[in-house]
XYZ file of C-alpha atoms in Angstrom:
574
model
C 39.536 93.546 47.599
C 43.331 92.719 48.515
C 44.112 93.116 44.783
C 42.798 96.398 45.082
C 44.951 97.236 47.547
C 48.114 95.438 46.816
C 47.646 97.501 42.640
C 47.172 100.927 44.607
C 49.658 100.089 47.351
C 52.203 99.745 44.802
C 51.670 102.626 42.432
C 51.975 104.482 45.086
C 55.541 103.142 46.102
C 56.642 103.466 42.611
C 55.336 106.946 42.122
C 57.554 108.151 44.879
C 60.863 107.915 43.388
C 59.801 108.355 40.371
C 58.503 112.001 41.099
C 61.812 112.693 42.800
C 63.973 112.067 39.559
C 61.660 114.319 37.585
C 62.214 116.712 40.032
C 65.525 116.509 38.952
C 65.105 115.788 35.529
C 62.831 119.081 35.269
C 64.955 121.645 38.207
C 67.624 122.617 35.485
C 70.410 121.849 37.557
C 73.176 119.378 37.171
C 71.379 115.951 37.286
C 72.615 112.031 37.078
C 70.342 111.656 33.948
C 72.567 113.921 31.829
C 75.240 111.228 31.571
C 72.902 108.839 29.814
C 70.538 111.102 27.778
C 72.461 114.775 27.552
C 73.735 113.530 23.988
C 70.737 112.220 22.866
C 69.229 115.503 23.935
C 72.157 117.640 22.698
C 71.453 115.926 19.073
C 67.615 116.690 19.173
C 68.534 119.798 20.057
C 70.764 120.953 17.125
C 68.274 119.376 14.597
C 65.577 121.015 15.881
C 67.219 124.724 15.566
C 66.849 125.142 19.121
C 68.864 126.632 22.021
C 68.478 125.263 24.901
C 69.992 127.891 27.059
C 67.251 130.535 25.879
C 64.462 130.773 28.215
C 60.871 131.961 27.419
C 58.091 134.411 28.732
C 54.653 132.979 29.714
C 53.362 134.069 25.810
C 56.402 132.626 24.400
C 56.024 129.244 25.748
C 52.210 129.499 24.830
C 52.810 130.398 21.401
C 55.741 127.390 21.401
C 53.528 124.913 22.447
C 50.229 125.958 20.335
C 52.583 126.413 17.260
C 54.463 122.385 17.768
C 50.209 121.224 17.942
C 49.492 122.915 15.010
C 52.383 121.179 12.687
C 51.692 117.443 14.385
C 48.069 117.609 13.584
C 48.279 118.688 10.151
C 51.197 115.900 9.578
C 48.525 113.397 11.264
C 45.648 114.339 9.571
C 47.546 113.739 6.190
C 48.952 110.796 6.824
C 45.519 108.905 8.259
C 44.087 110.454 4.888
C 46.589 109.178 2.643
C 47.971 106.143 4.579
C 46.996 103.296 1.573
C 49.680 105.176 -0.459
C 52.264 104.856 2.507
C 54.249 101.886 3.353
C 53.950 99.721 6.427
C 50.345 98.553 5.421
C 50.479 94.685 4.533
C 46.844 94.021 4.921
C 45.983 97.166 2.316
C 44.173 99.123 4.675
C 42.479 101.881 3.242
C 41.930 105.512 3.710
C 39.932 107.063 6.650
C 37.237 109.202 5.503
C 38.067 113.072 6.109
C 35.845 113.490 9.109
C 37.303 110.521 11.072
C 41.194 111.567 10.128
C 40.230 114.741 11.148
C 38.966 113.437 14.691
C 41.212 110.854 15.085
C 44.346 113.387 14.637
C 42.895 115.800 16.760
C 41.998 113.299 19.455
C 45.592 111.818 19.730
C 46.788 115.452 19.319
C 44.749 116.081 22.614
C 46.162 113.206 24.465
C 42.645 112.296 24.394
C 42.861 109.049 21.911
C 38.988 108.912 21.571
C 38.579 106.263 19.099
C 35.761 106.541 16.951
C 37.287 103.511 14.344
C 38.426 100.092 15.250
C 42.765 99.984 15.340
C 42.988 97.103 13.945
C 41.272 97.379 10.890
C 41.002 100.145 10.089
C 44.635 101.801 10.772
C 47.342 100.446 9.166
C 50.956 99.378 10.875
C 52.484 103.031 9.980
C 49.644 105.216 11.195
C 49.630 102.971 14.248
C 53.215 102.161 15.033
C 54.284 105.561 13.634
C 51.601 108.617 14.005
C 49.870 107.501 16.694
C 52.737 106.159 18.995
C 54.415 109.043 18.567
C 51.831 111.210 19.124
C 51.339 108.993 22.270
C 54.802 110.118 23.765
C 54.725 113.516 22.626
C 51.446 115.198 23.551
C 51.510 114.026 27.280
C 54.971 115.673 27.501
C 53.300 118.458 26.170
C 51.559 119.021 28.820
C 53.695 117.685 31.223
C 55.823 120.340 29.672
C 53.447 123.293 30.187
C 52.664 121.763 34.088
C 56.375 122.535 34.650
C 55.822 126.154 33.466
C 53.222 126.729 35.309
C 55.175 125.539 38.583
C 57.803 127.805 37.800
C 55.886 130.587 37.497
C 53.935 130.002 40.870
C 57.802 130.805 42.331
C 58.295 133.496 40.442
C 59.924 132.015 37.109
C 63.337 130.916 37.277
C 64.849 134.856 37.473
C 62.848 135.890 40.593
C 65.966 136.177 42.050
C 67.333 138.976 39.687
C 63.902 140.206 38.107
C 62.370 143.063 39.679
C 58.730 143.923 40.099
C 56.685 143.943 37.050
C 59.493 142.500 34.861
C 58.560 139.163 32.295
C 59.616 136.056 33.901
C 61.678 133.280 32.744
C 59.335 130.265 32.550
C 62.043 127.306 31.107
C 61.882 126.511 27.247
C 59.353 124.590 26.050
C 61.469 122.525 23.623
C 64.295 121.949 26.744
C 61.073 120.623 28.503
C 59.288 118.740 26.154
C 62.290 116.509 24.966
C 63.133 115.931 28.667
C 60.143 114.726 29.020
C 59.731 112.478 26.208
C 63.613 111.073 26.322
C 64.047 111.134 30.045
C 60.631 109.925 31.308
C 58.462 108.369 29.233
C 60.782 106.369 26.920
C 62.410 104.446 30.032
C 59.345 103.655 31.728
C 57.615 102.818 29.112
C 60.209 100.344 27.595
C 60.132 98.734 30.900
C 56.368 98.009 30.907
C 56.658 96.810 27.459
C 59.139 94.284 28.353
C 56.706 93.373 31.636
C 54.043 92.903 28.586
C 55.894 91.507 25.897
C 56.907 88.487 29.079
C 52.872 88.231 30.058
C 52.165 87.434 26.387
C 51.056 90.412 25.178
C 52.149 90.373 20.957
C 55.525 92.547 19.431
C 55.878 92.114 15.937
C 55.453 93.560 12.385
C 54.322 90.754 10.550
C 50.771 90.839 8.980
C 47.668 88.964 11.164
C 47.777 85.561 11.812
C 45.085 82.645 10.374
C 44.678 79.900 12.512
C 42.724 77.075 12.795
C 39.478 77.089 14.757
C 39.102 75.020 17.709
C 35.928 73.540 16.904
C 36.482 71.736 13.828
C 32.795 71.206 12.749
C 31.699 74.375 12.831
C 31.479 76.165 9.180
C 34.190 78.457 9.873
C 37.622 76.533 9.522
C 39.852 79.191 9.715
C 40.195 82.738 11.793
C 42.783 85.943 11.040
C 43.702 87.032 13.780
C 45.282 90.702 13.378
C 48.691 91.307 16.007
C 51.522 93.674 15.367
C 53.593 95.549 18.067
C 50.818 95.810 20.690
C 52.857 95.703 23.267
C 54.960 98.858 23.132
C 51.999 100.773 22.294
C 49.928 99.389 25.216
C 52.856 100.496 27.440
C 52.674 104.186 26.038
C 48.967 104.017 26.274
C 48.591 103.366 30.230
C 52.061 105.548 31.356
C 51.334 108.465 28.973
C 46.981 108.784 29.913
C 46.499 108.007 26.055
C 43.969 105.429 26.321
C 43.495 104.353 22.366
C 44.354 100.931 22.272
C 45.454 98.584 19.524
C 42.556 96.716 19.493
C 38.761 97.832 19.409
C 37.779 96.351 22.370
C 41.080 97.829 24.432
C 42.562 96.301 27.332
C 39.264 93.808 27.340
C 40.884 92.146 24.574
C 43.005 89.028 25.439
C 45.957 89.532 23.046
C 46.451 93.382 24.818
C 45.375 92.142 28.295
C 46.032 88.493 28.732
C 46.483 87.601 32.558
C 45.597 88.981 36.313
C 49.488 89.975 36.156
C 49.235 92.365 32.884
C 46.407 93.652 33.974
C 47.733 94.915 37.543
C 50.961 96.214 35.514
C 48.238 98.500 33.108
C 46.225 99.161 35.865
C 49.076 100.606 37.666
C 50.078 102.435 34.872
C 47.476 104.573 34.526
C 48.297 106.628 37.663
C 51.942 105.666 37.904
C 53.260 109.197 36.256
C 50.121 111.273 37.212
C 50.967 110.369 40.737
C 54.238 111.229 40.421
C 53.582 114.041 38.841
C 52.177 115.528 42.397
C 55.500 114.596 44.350
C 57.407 115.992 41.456
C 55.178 119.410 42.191
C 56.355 119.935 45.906
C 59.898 119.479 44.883
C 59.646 122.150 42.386
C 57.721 124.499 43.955
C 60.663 123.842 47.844
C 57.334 122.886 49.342
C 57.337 119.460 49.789
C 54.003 119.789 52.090
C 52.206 120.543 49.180
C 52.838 117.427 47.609
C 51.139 115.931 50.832
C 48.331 117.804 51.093
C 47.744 117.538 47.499
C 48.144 113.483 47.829
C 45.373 113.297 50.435
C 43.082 115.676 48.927
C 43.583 113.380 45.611
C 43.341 110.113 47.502
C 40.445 111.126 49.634
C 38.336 111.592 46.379
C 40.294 108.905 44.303
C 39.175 106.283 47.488
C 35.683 107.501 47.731
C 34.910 107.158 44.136
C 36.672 103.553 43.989
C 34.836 102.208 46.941
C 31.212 103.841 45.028
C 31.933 101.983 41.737
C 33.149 99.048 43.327
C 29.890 98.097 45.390
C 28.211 99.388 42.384
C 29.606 96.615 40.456
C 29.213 94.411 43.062
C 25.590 94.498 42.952
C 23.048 92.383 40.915
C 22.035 94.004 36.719
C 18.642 94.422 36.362
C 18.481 93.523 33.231
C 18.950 90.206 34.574
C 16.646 89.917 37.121
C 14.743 87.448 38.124
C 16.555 85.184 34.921
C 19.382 83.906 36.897
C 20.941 83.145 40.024
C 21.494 86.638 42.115
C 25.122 87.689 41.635
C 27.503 90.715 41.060
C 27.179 93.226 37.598
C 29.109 90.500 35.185
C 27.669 92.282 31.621
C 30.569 93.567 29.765
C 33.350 92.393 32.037
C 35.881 89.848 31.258
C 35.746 86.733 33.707
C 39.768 86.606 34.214
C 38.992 90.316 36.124
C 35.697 90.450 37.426
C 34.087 93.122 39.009
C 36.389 94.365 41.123
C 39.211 95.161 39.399
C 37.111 95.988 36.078
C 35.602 98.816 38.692
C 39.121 100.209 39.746
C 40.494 100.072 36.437
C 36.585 102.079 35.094
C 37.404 104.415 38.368
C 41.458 105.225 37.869
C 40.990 105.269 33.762
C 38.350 108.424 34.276
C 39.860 110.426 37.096
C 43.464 110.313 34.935
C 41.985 111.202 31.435
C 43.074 107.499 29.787
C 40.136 106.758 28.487
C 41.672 102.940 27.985
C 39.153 100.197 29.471
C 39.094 96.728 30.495
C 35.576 96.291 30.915
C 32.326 97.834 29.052
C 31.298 101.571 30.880
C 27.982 101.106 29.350
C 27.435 98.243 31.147
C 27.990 99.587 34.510
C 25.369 99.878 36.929
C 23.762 103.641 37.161
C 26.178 104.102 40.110
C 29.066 103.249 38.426
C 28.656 104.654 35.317
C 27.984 108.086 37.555
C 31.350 107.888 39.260
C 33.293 107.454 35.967
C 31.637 110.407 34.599
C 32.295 112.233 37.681
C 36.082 112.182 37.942
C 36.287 112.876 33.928
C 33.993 116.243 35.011
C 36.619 116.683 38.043
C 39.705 115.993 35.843
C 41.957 116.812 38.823
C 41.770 113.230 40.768
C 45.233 112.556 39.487
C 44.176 113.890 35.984
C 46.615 113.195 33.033
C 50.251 114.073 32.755
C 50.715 117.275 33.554
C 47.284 118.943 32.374
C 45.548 116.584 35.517
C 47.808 118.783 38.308
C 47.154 122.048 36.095
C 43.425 121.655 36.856
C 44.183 120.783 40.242
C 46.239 123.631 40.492
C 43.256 125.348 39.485
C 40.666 124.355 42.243
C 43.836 125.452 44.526
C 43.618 129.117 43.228
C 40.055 129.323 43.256
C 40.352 127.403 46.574
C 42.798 130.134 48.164
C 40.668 132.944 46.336
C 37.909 131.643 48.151
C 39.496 131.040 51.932
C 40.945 134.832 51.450
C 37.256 136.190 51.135
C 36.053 134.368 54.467
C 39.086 135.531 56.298
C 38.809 138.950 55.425
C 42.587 139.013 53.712
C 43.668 139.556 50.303
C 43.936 136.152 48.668
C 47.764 135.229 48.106
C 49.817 131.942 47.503
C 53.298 131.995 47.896
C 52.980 135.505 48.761
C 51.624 136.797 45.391
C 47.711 137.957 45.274
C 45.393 136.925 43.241
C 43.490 139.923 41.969
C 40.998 140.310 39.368
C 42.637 139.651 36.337
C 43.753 136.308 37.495
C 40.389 135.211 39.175
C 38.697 136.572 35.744
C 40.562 133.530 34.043
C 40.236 131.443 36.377
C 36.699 131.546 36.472
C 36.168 131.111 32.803
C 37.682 127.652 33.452
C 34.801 127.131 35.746
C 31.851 127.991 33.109
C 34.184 126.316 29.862
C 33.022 122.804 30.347
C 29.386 123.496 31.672
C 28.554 125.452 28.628
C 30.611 123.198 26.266
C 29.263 119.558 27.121
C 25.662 120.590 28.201
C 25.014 122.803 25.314
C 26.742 119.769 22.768
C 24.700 117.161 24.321
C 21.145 119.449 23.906
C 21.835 119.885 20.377
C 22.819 115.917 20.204
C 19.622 115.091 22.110
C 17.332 117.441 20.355
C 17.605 115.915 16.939
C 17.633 112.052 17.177
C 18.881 111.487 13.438
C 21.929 112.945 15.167
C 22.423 111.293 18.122
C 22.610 107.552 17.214
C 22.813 106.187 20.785
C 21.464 102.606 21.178
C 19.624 103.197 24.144
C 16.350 105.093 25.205
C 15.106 107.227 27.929
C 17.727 108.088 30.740
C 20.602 105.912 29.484
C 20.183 107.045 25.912
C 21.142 110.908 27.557
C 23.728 109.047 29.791
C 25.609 107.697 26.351
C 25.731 111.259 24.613
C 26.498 113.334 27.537
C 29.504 110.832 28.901
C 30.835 111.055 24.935
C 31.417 114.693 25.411
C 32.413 114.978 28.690
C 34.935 112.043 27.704
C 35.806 114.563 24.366
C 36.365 117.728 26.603
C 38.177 115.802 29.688
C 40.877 114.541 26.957
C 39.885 111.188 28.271
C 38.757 108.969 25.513
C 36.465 106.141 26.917
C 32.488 105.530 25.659
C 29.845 104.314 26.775
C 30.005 102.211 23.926
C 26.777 101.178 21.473
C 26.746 104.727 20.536
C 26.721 104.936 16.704
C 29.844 108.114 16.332
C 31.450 107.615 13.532
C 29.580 109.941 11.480
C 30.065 113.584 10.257
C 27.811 115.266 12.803
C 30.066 113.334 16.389
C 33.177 113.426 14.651
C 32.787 116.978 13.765
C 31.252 118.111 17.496
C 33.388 116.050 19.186
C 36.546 117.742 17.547
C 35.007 121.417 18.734
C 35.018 119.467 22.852
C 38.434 118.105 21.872
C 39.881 120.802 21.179
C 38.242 123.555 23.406
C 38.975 120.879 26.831
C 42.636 120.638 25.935
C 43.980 124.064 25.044
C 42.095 126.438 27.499
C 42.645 124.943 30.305
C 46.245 124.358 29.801
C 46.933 127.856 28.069
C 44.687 130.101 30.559
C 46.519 128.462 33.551
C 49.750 129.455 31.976
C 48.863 132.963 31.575
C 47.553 133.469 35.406
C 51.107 132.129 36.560
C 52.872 134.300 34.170
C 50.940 137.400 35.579
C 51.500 136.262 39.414
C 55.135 135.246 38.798
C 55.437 138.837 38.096
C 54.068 140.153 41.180
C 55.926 141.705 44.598
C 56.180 139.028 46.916
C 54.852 139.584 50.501
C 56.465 137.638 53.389
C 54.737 134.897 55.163
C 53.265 136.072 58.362
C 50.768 134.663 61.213
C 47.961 135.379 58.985
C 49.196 134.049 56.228
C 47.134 130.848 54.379
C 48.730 127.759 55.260
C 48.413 125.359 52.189
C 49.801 122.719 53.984
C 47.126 122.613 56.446
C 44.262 119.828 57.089
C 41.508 122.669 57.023
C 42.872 124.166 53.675
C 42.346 120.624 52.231
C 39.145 120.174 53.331
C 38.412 123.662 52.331
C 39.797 122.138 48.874
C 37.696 119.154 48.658
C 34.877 120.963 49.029
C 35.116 123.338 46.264
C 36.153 120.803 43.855
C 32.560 118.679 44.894
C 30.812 121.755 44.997
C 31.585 123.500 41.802
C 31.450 119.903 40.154
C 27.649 119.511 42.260
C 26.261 122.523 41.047
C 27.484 122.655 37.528
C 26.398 118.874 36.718
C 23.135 118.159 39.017
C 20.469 118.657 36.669
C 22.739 116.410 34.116
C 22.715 113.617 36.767
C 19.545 113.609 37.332
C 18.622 113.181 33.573
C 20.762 110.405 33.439
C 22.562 107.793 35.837
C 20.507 109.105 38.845
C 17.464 109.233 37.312
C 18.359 105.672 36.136
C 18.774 104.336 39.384
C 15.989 106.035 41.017
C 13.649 104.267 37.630
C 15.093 100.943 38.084
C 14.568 100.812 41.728
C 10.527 101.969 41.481
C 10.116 99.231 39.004
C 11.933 96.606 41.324
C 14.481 96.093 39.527
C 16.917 98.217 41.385
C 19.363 97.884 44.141
């Protein structure tokens, strides 16, 4: 349990300062960074054709950001198609079929990095030290990107001061945004952590896999290739930028990408390093530094409750080991140099961010614990991933204000701009968007079993199809895994969740704060909501649950919780 604290402890610490500089990096005014990377950025900027001066309406930015998605995934998808005719491929890798280049493009393109092939062998050393590295830095700027709009915009854009009523606001530009992002904040850290990685073992190199000898020489095989390449810098870029897809099959289970207790508290801190930062960043930009506060309590007091739930979870006997061995914590699926404590905060901080990456087996989780990870992918705002994770958030917070308005008998504002029907219109569709996309993908799954091609019955068997989807749609990227999806019919489906769960709810978001960021500001007064305030984040907490309650009950029932409930009538429970 002190590991626990000492991993959170600390990523907390870090996240501090490191929000503060990207409040910097992101406020447009003179900033210490521009020594270092203003020519860098200048250079980026003249190649790409873009002035950085020019700044962009809520639809502009949209249309920016859409538009850059559209070129990187057709430039992925060709070059996972086509990659045995590309250099960079010493072990003659061949070509992915068309329905797996087409997922795996528009998964990475997501910032989801589902992985429905094994890195290793089946991608070679271009497509993953190339496409899907860069893709890795990139698309979580993105959003990051589009997260700073949206902040803007709650303020009024960055010409309140001279636009009138009514008049289009000044958002930033995307492409000032999105290379700040990348060159400023996720390059540094992430060539940091590499370095941490690279000194814990972890392998950085571009020669072709390894054979070595066996260690038991009688056995029939002599020999073993063992595949390597520059793991390191990728696993770095995986845990800071809430990618997830990992070099190897297994992930961050795997020895050669997770070695020791010490690399695994440097990913494991990782994974909520910028997401965390990320929230103190958001109080700087928006001059409310209270918000941040609120915000990291309303965040923790979920993120705590959900750890502490998987973690006796885990602690607690498998029953698919009773009464065949001494009486001991869930070990199936979990690496002994972790155990179950630290394979439960890395299942629990890996679904509430969107990363997807894994250190342990999900499947193998007790019904408890498999429940929680579930539940903070359905959430997505427990940290979330970078930048899209505090857009959702930001989204409970509307709905949350919308909501306090009602029972106080004033019109719903925050920051002195209402939120009328247009806004709460969008915002609502938000609400309904994964409901209707995951529950009505996992019927259809469910209803036709030559489709489904999970490897377990009854209420597991639901448990492995539904978490795929909701995994697909939260742009997270983990499995319960022994489900059998690389095949037209989940690559396919699983593109239509991809791509609906990462482009609504970052584009709709957009559009509400361009329509408030246009509206007459009233001044604060005593009746005004206070954001900042302990009942407001209660208020909070309870919508999120709620919303999260009602919409996925039923689902719950049908699977982890009707699990539990199973296991424990047959005796085999805890």
């Amino acid at each position: 349990m002190l590991d626990i604290f000492i991993i959170c402890s600390l990523a907390l610490i870090l996240a501090m300062p490191l929000g503060m500089y990207m409040t910097g990096v992101f406020s447009g005014k003179p900033h210490l960074s521009d020594k270092i990377f203003g020519p860098i950025e200048n250079g980026l900027y003249r190649l790409m054709g873009v002035n950085q001066q020019q700044g962009m309406s809520w639809k502009v930015y949209g249309s920016a950001f859409l538009l850059s998605n559209l070129i990187l995934g057709i430039l992925a998808f060709l070059i996972l198609k086509f990659q045995h005719l590309l250099p960079f491929n010493p072990d003659q890798i061949g070509p992915l079929s068309w329905d797996l280049a087409l997922h795996t493009a528009v998964s990475f393109l997501t910032n989801t990095n589902q992985q429905h092939y094994s890195g290793q062998a089946q991608l070679s050393y271009l497509s993953q030290g190339f496409l899907i590295v860069t893709l890795q830095f990139v698309t979580p700027a993105m959003a990051l990107a589009v997260c700073v709009a949206i902040l803007r915009g709650m303020r009024g854009g960055r010409n309140h001061e001279s636009a009138k009523e009514g008049e289009t606001r000044d958002l930033g530009n995307y492409y000032v945004d999105l290379v700040r992002g990348v060159v400023r904040v996720l390059l540094p850290v992430a060539a940091v952590v590499a370095l941490l990685l690279t000194w814990q073992g972890v392998p950085s190199s571009f020669s072709g896999a390894q054979h070595v000898n066996t260690v038991d020489s009688a056995s029939q095989v002599a020999t073993q290739e063992v595949p390597i390449g520059p793991v390191a810098p990728m696993v770095a870029i995986k845990q800071l930028g809430t990618n997830g897809g990992g070099w190897y099959g297994p992930n961050s289970s795997n020895p050669l990408e997770n070695p020791t207790p010490v690399s695994n508290a440097i990913e494991t801190i990782a994974l909520v390093l910028i997401p965390m930062a990320v929230v103190f960043m958001a109080g700087g930009l928006l001059r409310y530094k209270r918000f941040s506060t609120m915000s990291l309590v309303a965040m923790g007091v979920m993120s705590v409750g959900f750890i502490a739930a998987t973690v006796y979870s885990e602690l607690q006997p498998n029953a698919a080991f009773a009464h065949l061995s001494a009486a001991g914590p869930n070990m199936e699926g979990k690496e002994v140099r972790f155990g179950p404590e630290l394979s439960a905060l890395w299942g629990t901080l890996t679904t509430q961010t969107s990363n997807g990456s894994v250190n342990a087996m999900h499947d193998s989780f007790n019904p408890i614990g498999g429940l929680m990870t579930r539940s903070g992918m359905l959430i997505s705002a427990i940290w979330g991933g970078i930048g899209c994770g505090f857009v959702n958030f930001i989204v409970y917070v509307w709905l949350a204000v919308f909501l306090s308005g009602l029972m106080i008998g004033r019109t719903p504002e925050i920051f002195g701009r209402k939120i009328e029907t247009k806004e709460i219109t969008l915002l609502a569709s938000l609400i309904v968007l994964p409901t209707f996309c995951i529950l009505v993908l996992t019927a259809v799954t469910v209803a036709f079993p030559a489709l489904t091609g999970n490897s377990n019955p009854g209420f597991h068997g639901i448990s492995q199809v539904f978490y795929e989807y909701t995994s697909a749609f939260a742009n997270n990227g983990s499995g319960f895994e022994g489900l059998g999806d690389d095949t037209p019919w989940w690559n396919i489906s699983c593109v239509l969740a991809l791509l609906a769960g990462r482009y609504l709810p970052l584009v709709l978001p957009l559009a509400v704060a361009g329509s408030m960021a246009r509206k007459r500001v009233s001044p604060d007064s005593a009746g005004s909501l206070k954001l900042a305030s302990p009942t407001f984040c209660v208020t909070l907490i309870a919508v999120i649950l709620i919303i999260n309650f009602l919409s996925f009950l039923p689902a719950a029932v049908m699977g982890p919780i009707g699990e539990a409930l199973q296991l424990a009538e047959t005796g085999m429970g805890y």
